[in-house]
Every structure is written in C-alpha cells, then in structure tokens.
Short mmCIF file of C-alpha atoms in Angstrom, two decimals:
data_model
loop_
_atom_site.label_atom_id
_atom_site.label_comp_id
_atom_site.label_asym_id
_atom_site.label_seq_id
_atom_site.Cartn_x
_atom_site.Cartn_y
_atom_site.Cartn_z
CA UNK A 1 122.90 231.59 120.38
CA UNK A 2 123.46 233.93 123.51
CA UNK A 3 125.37 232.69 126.45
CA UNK A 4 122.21 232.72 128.51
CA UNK A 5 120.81 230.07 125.78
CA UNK A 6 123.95 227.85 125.82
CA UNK A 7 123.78 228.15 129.64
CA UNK A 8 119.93 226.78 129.68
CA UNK A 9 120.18 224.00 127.35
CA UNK A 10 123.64 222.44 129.22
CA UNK A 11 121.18 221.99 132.34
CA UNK A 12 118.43 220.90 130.77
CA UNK A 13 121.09 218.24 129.02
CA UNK A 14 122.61 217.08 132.26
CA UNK A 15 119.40 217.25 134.37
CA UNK A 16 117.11 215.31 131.83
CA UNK A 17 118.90 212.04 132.03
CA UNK A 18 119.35 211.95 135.99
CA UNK A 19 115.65 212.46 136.63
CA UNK A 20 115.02 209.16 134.04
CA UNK A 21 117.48 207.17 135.47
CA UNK A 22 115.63 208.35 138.60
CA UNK A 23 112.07 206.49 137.54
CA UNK A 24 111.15 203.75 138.70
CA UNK A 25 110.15 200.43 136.99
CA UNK A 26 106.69 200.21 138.35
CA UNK A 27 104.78 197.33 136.62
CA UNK A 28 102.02 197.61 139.10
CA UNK A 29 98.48 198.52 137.73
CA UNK A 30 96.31 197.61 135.24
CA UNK A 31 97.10 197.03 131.69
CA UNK A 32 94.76 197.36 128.40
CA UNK A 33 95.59 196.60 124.93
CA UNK A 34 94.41 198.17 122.02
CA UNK A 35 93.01 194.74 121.57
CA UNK A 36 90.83 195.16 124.77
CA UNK A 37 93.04 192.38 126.90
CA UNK A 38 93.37 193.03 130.03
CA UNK A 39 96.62 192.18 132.42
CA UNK A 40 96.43 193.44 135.85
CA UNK A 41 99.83 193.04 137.63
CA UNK A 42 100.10 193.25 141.36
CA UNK A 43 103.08 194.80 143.60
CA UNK A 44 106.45 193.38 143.26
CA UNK A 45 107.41 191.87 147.08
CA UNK A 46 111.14 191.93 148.46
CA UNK A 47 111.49 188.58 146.63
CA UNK A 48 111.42 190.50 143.29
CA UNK A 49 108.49 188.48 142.36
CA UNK A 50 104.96 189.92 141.20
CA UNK A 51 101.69 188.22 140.57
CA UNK A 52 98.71 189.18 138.07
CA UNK A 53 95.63 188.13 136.03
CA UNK A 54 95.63 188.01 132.16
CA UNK A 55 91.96 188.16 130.26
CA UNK A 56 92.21 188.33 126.98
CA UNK A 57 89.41 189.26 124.78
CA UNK A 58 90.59 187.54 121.56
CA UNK A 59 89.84 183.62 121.10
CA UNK A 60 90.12 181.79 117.47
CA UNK A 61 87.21 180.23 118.40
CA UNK A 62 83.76 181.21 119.49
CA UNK A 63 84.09 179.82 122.39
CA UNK A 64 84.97 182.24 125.41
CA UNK A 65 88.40 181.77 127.26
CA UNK A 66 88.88 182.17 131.32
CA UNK A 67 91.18 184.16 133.28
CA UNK A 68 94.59 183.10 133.42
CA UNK A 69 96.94 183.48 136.27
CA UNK A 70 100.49 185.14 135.62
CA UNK A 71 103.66 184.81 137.73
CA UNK A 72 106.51 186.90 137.08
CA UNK A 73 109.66 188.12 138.41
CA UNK A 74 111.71 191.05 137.95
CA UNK A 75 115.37 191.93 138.36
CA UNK A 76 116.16 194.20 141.80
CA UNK A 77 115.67 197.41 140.06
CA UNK A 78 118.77 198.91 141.82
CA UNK A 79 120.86 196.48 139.82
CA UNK A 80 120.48 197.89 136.83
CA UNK A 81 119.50 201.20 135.05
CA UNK A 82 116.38 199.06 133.12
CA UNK A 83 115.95 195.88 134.84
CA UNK A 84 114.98 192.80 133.21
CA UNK A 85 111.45 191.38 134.08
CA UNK A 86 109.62 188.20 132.96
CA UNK A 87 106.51 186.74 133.78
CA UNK A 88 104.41 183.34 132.36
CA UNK A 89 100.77 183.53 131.02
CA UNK A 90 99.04 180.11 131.99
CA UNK A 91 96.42 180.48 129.44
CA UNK A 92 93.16 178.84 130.56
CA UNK A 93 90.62 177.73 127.38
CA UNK A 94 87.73 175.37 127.63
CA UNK A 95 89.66 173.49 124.94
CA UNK A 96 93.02 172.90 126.36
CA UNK A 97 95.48 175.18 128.45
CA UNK A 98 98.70 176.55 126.92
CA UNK A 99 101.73 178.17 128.66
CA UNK A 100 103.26 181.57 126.75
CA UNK A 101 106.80 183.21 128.32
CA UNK A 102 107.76 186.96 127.74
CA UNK A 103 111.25 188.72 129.01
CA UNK A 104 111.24 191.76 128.61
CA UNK A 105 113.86 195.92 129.92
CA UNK A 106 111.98 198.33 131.86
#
C-alpha cells in the first residue's frame, strides 16, 4: 500500500467517528413497523420530554384497538455520546387498557 493510500485511509479513520458522534438523536417523526404499527413521536422540549401516538395494527382479537397516547423522556443528548430515552405506551382496547415501558441508547 502506497503512502498516498496509508495517508487516505488514516483520515477517513479519524474523521468517520467525529462526524457520528456529531449526529444527533432525533426521535422526531413518524415510525412504521414491518408489522404496519404506527408511532409518531413529536419534538423533544427543553424539559427533555417528548410526546407521541402509538396505533398498532395487530390485536389478538377481532376486535379493533384505539390510539394510544405515549409519553417519553430522553436523556440531554449533550450528556452522553448515545443518550438514554424511554417512553410508556398506554395501550387503549375496547376490552381493557394495559400499560407497556421501553428504555432504550440512541
């Protein structure tokens, strides 16, 4: 390998991590999975909380389930390289209501 080659990949090494450590976490948006559920999160305020709507479009029964609301919160994203965010689905069914948790690194 030529000195030029050396020369390119030792930038490419020590410019590659800056500009990821550079991202942000940006939950914002909306969120399908390859289920067809829907989550639409809304911005994070100076609080470090968010907000946002969970559909889901698989039930156990026949019986179709409603929106449910989801709180969250996330960790001030300069304290950390990933911060930590968590949020609450408040499921809503027509047959009873059910609360799930998830925690999860940017």
């Amino acid at each position: 390998m030529g000195t030029l080659s050396c020369c390119l990949l030792l930038t490419l090494a020590l410019l590659i991590p800056h500009q990821v450590a550079a991202r942000k976490c940006d939950l914002q948006g909306l969120w399908r999975s390859e289920l067809a559920s829907n989550t639409t999160l809304l911005a994070l305020n100076t609080a470090g909380t968010f907000s946002g709507f969970y559909h889901t479009a698989v039930t156990a029964t026949n019986k179709q389930s409603l929106g449910s609301q989801l709180p969250g919160a996330q960790q001030h994203p300069g304290a950390k390289r990933h911060p930590t965010f968590g949020f609450s689905v408040h499921w809503q069914f027509s047959v009873g209501n059910r609360m799930n948790l998830a925690i999860k690194l940017c």
